[in-house]
Short mmCIF file of C-alpha atoms in Angstrom, two decimals:
data_model
loop_
_atom_site.label_atom_id
_atom_site.label_comp_id
_atom_site.label_asym_id
_atom_site.label_seq_id
_atom_site.Cartn_x
_atom_site.Cartn_y
_atom_site.Cartn_z
CA MET B 1 -72.66 -42.02 80.06
CA THR B 2 -72.13 -45.49 79.15
CA ALA B 3 -74.58 -45.78 76.06
CA ALA B 4 -73.07 -42.26 74.78
CA ASP B 5 -69.70 -44.25 75.07
CA ARG B 6 -70.20 -47.05 72.46
CA GLY B 7 -72.12 -44.86 70.17
CA VAL B 8 -69.15 -42.56 70.14
CA ALA B 9 -66.83 -45.78 69.56
CA ALA B 10 -69.57 -46.86 66.43
CA ALA B 11 -69.19 -43.15 65.18
CA LYS B 12 -65.46 -44.01 64.55
CA GLY B 13 -65.28 -47.04 63.72
CA LEU B 14 -64.28 -48.45 66.46
CA GLY B 15 -64.55 -51.68 68.65
CA SER B 16 -65.80 -51.94 72.12
CA GLY B 17 -61.66 -52.97 72.54
CA ALA B 18 -61.84 -49.27 72.78
CA GLY B 19 -63.01 -48.21 75.92
CA SER B 20 -64.20 -45.24 77.17
CA LEU B 21 -63.95 -42.28 74.59
CA LEU B 22 -64.87 -39.60 76.75
CA ARG B 23 -63.39 -36.84 78.65
CA LEU B 24 -64.82 -33.22 80.49
CA GLY B 25 -61.98 -30.89 80.49
CA LEU B 26 -61.72 -27.48 80.52
CA ALA B 27 -61.72 -25.51 77.45
CA ASP B 28 -58.26 -23.55 78.17
CA ALA B 29 -55.19 -23.79 80.59
CA SER B 30 -55.38 -20.52 80.96
CA MET B 31 -58.92 -20.47 82.30
CA GLN B 32 -57.82 -22.59 85.73
CA SER B 33 -57.12 -19.25 87.33
CA ARG B 34 -60.55 -18.15 86.53
CA LEU B 35 -62.39 -21.21 88.05
CA ALA B 36 -59.73 -20.75 91.22
CA SER B 37 -60.96 -17.36 91.81
CA GLY B 38 -64.32 -18.94 92.12
CA THR B 39 -65.80 -17.16 88.57
CA ALA B 40 -68.66 -20.05 87.58
CA PRO B 41 -68.44 -22.19 84.96
CA LEU B 42 -69.74 -22.73 81.69
CA VAL B 43 -70.21 -26.50 80.01
CA ALA B 44 -70.26 -27.07 76.69
CA ALA B 45 -69.86 -29.89 74.02
CA ALA B 46 -66.86 -30.03 72.67
CA PRO B 47 -68.10 -27.78 68.50
CA SER B 48 -68.19 -30.82 65.71
CA ASP B 49 -67.59 -27.61 63.48
CA ASP B 50 -64.28 -25.58 63.00
CA GLY B 51 -66.24 -23.17 60.79
CA ASN B 52 -69.04 -22.61 62.49
CA SER B 53 -68.08 -19.03 64.17
CA ALA B 54 -69.94 -19.72 67.05
CA PHE B 55 -70.43 -22.21 69.92
CA THR B 56 -73.44 -22.83 73.01
CA ALA B 57 -71.68 -23.07 76.21
CA TYR B 58 -75.06 -23.07 79.21
CA ASP B 59 -74.37 -22.05 82.85
CA SER B 60 -76.37 -24.08 85.59
CA ARG B 61 -79.56 -22.83 85.29
CA GLY B 62 -79.62 -24.80 82.12
CA ALA B 63 -79.15 -20.78 80.13
CA ALA B 64 -77.55 -21.01 76.85
CA HIS B 65 -74.50 -18.67 75.99
CA GLU B 66 -73.26 -18.09 72.48
CA LEU B 67 -69.39 -17.93 72.57
CA SER B 68 -66.82 -16.99 69.89
CA LEU B 69 -64.45 -19.89 68.62
CA ASP B 70 -61.95 -17.26 67.72
CA SER B 71 -60.75 -16.09 70.72
CA VAL B 72 -60.88 -18.01 74.29
CA PRO B 73 -63.51 -16.72 76.63
CA ASP B 74 -63.61 -14.92 79.78
CA ARG B 75 -65.84 -17.68 81.44
CA PRO B 76 -64.26 -20.62 82.25
CA VAL B 77 -65.81 -23.83 80.14
CA TYR B 78 -65.89 -27.15 80.48
CA LEU B 79 -65.81 -29.42 77.40
CA VAL B 80 -67.57 -32.45 76.41
CA ASP B 81 -64.87 -34.71 74.15
CA ILE B 82 -63.59 -37.31 73.04
CA ASP B 83 -59.84 -38.78 73.60
CA GLY B 84 -58.49 -37.43 70.88
CA ALA B 85 -55.06 -39.43 71.64
CA LYS B 86 -57.02 -42.38 72.21
CA ALA B 87 -59.00 -43.46 69.69
CA VAL B 88 -55.84 -42.40 67.32
CA ALA B 89 -54.09 -44.91 69.15
CA GLU B 90 -57.20 -47.29 68.20
CA GLY B 91 -58.25 -46.16 65.09
CA LEU B 92 -55.08 -46.63 63.60
CA LYS B 93 -54.84 -50.45 64.01
CA VAL B 94 -58.38 -50.29 62.36
CA ILE B 95 -56.43 -48.71 59.23
CA ASP B 96 -54.10 -52.11 59.74
CA LYS B 97 -56.26 -54.55 59.52
CA ALA B 98 -58.73 -53.35 57.49
CA LEU B 99 -55.69 -52.38 54.48
CA GLU B 100 -54.63 -55.87 55.57
CA SER B 101 -57.27 -57.69 54.86
CA LYS B 102 -57.17 -55.98 51.05
CA GLY B 103 -53.86 -56.81 50.65
CA LEU B 104 -52.83 -53.54 50.80
CA SER B 105 -50.39 -53.79 54.70
CA VAL B 106 -48.91 -57.33 54.66
CA ALA B 107 -46.50 -57.79 57.25
CA ALA B 108 -43.26 -57.60 55.85
CA PRO B 109 -40.90 -60.94 55.51
CA ALA B 110 -39.29 -62.53 58.30
CA ALA B 111 -35.81 -61.12 59.10
CA GLY B 112 -33.20 -63.82 57.99
CA THR B 113 -35.23 -64.63 55.44
CA GLY B 114 -35.09 -63.71 51.55
CA THR B 115 -33.54 -60.80 51.12
CA LEU B 116 -33.41 -59.43 54.15
CA ALA B 117 -30.68 -61.99 55.30
CA ALA B 118 -28.57 -60.42 53.49
CA THR B 119 -29.04 -57.39 55.61
CA ALA B 120 -29.01 -58.21 58.50
CA GLY B 121 -31.27 -56.04 59.18
CA ILE B 122 -33.39 -53.82 57.56
CA ASP B 123 -32.79 -50.11 56.62
CA THR B 124 -35.02 -46.93 57.60
CA THR B 125 -35.98 -42.97 57.37
CA ARG B 126 -35.42 -41.31 59.96
CA ILE B 127 -37.31 -38.38 62.16
CA ASP B 128 -34.65 -36.42 63.38
CA SER B 129 -36.72 -33.41 64.13
CA VAL B 130 -40.18 -32.39 62.54
CA ARG B 131 -42.15 -29.01 63.02
CA ILE B 132 -45.32 -28.30 61.97
CA GLY B 133 -46.72 -24.85 61.08
CA ASP B 134 -50.34 -24.97 61.46
CA VAL B 135 -52.01 -27.95 63.11
CA LYS B 136 -54.69 -27.00 61.80
CA GLU B 137 -56.71 -27.40 65.72
CA PRO B 138 -58.97 -24.69 67.32
CA PHE B 139 -58.12 -23.47 70.99
CA PHE B 140 -60.96 -25.37 72.42
CA LYS B 141 -59.49 -28.83 71.00
CA GLY B 142 -56.32 -28.35 72.76
CA ASP B 143 -53.47 -30.54 71.75
CA ALA B 144 -53.76 -32.33 68.16
CA GLU B 145 -53.88 -36.05 67.85
CA ILE B 146 -51.01 -35.79 64.07
CA PHE B 147 -50.43 -39.22 62.48
CA THR B 148 -49.09 -40.02 58.91
CA LEU B 149 -49.56 -42.22 56.07
CA VAL B 150 -46.54 -43.55 54.52
CA THR B 151 -47.63 -45.46 50.62
CA GLY B 152 -46.00 -46.65 48.43
CA PHE B 153 -45.30 -50.03 46.18
CA GLY B 154 -45.02 -53.35 47.69
CA LYS B 155 -42.92 -55.72 47.54
CA ASP B 156 -45.82 -57.63 46.49
CA GLY B 157 -45.94 -55.05 43.37
CA LYS B 158 -49.83 -53.63 45.39
CA PRO B 159 -49.99 -50.05 46.43
CA ARG B 160 -49.62 -50.06 50.84
CA VAL B 161 -50.19 -47.52 53.21
CA ASP B 162 -48.37 -48.04 56.79
CA THR B 163 -49.99 -46.02 59.40
CA VAL B 164 -47.39 -43.83 62.21
CA GLU B 165 -48.51 -42.24 64.64
CA MET B 166 -47.04 -38.89 66.24
CA PRO B 167 -48.25 -38.59 69.60
CA TYR B 168 -45.49 -36.11 70.35
CA LEU B 169 -46.04 -33.92 67.46
CA ASN B 170 -49.22 -31.67 69.39
CA LYS B 171 -48.28 -28.44 69.39
CA GLU B 172 -47.28 -26.08 66.30
CA GLY B 173 -44.16 -23.39 65.50
CA THR B 174 -43.22 -26.08 67.87
CA THR B 175 -39.69 -28.38 67.05
CA TYR B 176 -39.86 -32.32 67.80
CA TYR B 177 -36.74 -34.52 67.97
CA PRO B 178 -38.66 -37.91 67.80
CA GLY B 179 -35.95 -40.07 66.77
CA GLN B 180 -39.44 -42.22 65.31
CA VAL B 181 -38.90 -44.48 62.12
CA LEU B 182 -40.74 -43.25 59.43
CA VAL B 183 -40.06 -45.83 56.75
CA ASN B 184 -38.98 -49.25 56.77
CA TRP B 185 -37.78 -49.97 53.30
CA SER B 186 -38.15 -53.58 53.96
CA ASN B 187 -41.77 -53.14 53.01
CA TYR B 188 -41.58 -51.68 49.83
CA LYS B 189 -40.52 -52.53 46.28
CA TYR B 190 -38.72 -48.93 44.75
CA ASP B 191 -36.13 -47.61 47.37
CA LEU B 192 -39.12 -44.00 47.15
CA ALA B 193 -42.55 -44.06 49.26
CA ASP B 194 -44.29 -41.11 49.94
CA ALA B 195 -45.88 -39.75 53.59
CA VAL B 196 -49.08 -37.70 54.00
CA MET B 197 -49.88 -36.77 57.65
CA MET B 198 -52.92 -35.47 58.66
CA GLU B 199 -54.77 -33.81 61.77
CA ASP B 200 -57.60 -35.91 64.27
CA ASP B 201 -60.49 -33.40 64.59
CA GLY B 202 -62.51 -35.97 66.69
CA ASP B 203 -64.76 -37.15 63.65
CA THR B 204 -63.20 -39.65 62.24
CA ASN B 205 -64.68 -42.79 61.13
CA TYR B 206 -61.31 -44.82 60.67
CA GLN B 207 -63.35 -48.19 59.33
CA ALA B 208 -64.86 -45.11 56.87
CA LEU B 209 -61.32 -43.31 56.06
CA ALA B 210 -59.91 -47.04 55.51
CA LYS B 211 -62.83 -47.91 52.39
CA ALA B 212 -62.10 -44.82 50.80
CA ILE B 213 -58.06 -45.43 51.01
CA ALA B 214 -58.50 -49.07 49.45
CA THR B 215 -61.12 -48.16 47.30
CA VAL B 216 -58.66 -46.10 45.35
CA LEU B 217 -55.32 -47.61 45.70
CA LEU B 218 -56.87 -51.52 44.82
CA THR B 219 -57.35 -49.82 41.05
CA ILE B 220 -53.51 -48.60 41.50
CA THR B 221 -50.79 -51.33 39.33
CA ASP B 222 -47.70 -51.34 39.14
CA GLN B 223 -45.90 -50.52 35.63
CA GLY B 224 -42.69 -51.34 36.41
CA ALA B 225 -41.22 -47.78 38.19
CA TYR B 226 -42.18 -45.83 40.95
CA ILE B 227 -45.47 -43.62 41.22
CA PRO B 228 -46.05 -41.11 44.16
CA LEU B 229 -49.56 -41.87 46.25
CA ALA B 230 -49.38 -39.34 47.84
CA ASP B 231 -52.45 -38.01 45.96
CA ALA B 232 -54.29 -40.80 45.09
CA LEU B 233 -54.74 -41.49 48.90
CA ILE B 234 -55.47 -37.41 50.05
CA ASP B 235 -57.89 -37.92 46.53
CA ALA B 236 -59.69 -40.64 48.88
CA ILE B 237 -60.21 -39.23 52.04
CA PRO B 238 -63.91 -38.60 52.57
CA THR B 239 -64.88 -35.23 52.69
CA SER B 240 -67.06 -35.95 55.33
CA TRP B 241 -68.57 -38.32 57.61
CA TRP B 242 -69.61 -35.50 59.86
CA THR B 243 -68.75 -31.73 59.89
CA ASP B 244 -65.43 -32.25 61.47
CA ASP B 245 -63.20 -33.89 59.07
CA PRO B 246 -59.23 -34.67 59.88
CA ASP B 247 -57.25 -32.29 58.69
CA HIS B 248 -54.16 -33.24 55.57
CA VAL B 249 -51.80 -31.09 57.41
CA ASP B 250 -48.30 -31.46 54.27
CA SER B 251 -47.14 -34.40 52.31
CA TRP B 252 -43.27 -34.97 51.84
CA TYR B 253 -43.55 -36.87 48.17
CA THR B 254 -40.94 -39.30 46.68
CA LEU B 255 -38.46 -39.89 50.01
CA ALA B 256 -35.87 -42.15 49.28
CA ARG B 257 -33.82 -44.60 51.20
CA SER B 258 -30.83 -42.13 50.77
CA SER B 259 -32.74 -39.41 51.67
CA SER B 260 -31.12 -36.71 54.39
CA GLY B 261 -31.31 -33.51 55.90
CA THR B 262 -33.86 -31.29 56.44
CA ARG B 263 -37.03 -31.85 54.08
CA ASN B 264 -39.56 -29.94 53.64
CA GLY B 265 -43.74 -30.46 53.18
CA ALA B 266 -45.39 -29.36 49.99
CA ALA B 267 -48.02 -27.35 51.34
CA GLY B 268 -44.68 -25.48 52.85
CA ASN B 269 -46.32 -26.06 56.37
CA GLY B 270 -44.27 -28.00 57.63
CA TRP B 271 -40.36 -29.50 57.42
CA MET B 272 -38.40 -33.07 58.79
CA THR B 273 -35.10 -33.77 59.38
CA VAL B 274 -34.23 -37.21 58.19
CA SER B 275 -31.82 -39.85 58.32
CA PRO B 276 -30.62 -43.18 56.72
CA TYR B 277 -31.41 -45.72 59.61
CA HIS B 278 -30.08 -49.32 59.68
CA VAL B 279 -31.61 -51.15 62.18
CA PRO B 280 -29.64 -54.35 63.18
CA GLU B 281 -30.77 -57.64 63.22
CA LEU B 282 -31.09 -58.58 66.94
#
């Protein structure tokens, strides 16, 4: 099990500091009552390809049972899976570090220096509420693991990407009220940025993702006016590392520093209510 855990971390492009990533749990909460009533459970590895229509589970004697992915099985099923929330948190650290090394995520000047001295704080765009129609997650994966990549031109004129972890956004058709900062405008040259929301299906290699993003964005130069970068970022995401890809949930183009109110995603799969929010200097 220890060797398998290390193998999972390596396959996802994470270092040894990620800790244990394997977990075991029921495929769906509704199975608890059947398990409590004495129904013998099956055991399966979490299916790695959302395109499949069935997966194989095994009983205590080792006999195989083919189960449909389209509905919750009648029999309780334990799934060996990856702790997605933990993997996303560690993976975004990998992306941040890799992009910073390429000059695509340079830290903003400290408060009280340069142009920030006049503002005595930072201007941000805050998510007041958010709702997603489809989190691209089949029943057996449980909660979704959502993150957003915010992109625009940094103060140095280079494209930059900031990662935003969204651990609360895990159910479709549910409105959340996070009050979370989405864009820190002190990082950007122009008063416009794009946001690309993703869902990690489990097999994301974060080193490969960071490399692919950097390869594409480093070819884009500042032309003296804002250029939307969302499409370039989406195109940079590899088609497949294994078979279970991170899904594009939705995109928000040209979010402005002054943006306020409800903004629908370009794909029509979600909306966010945003507002300008000034964070005062301590």
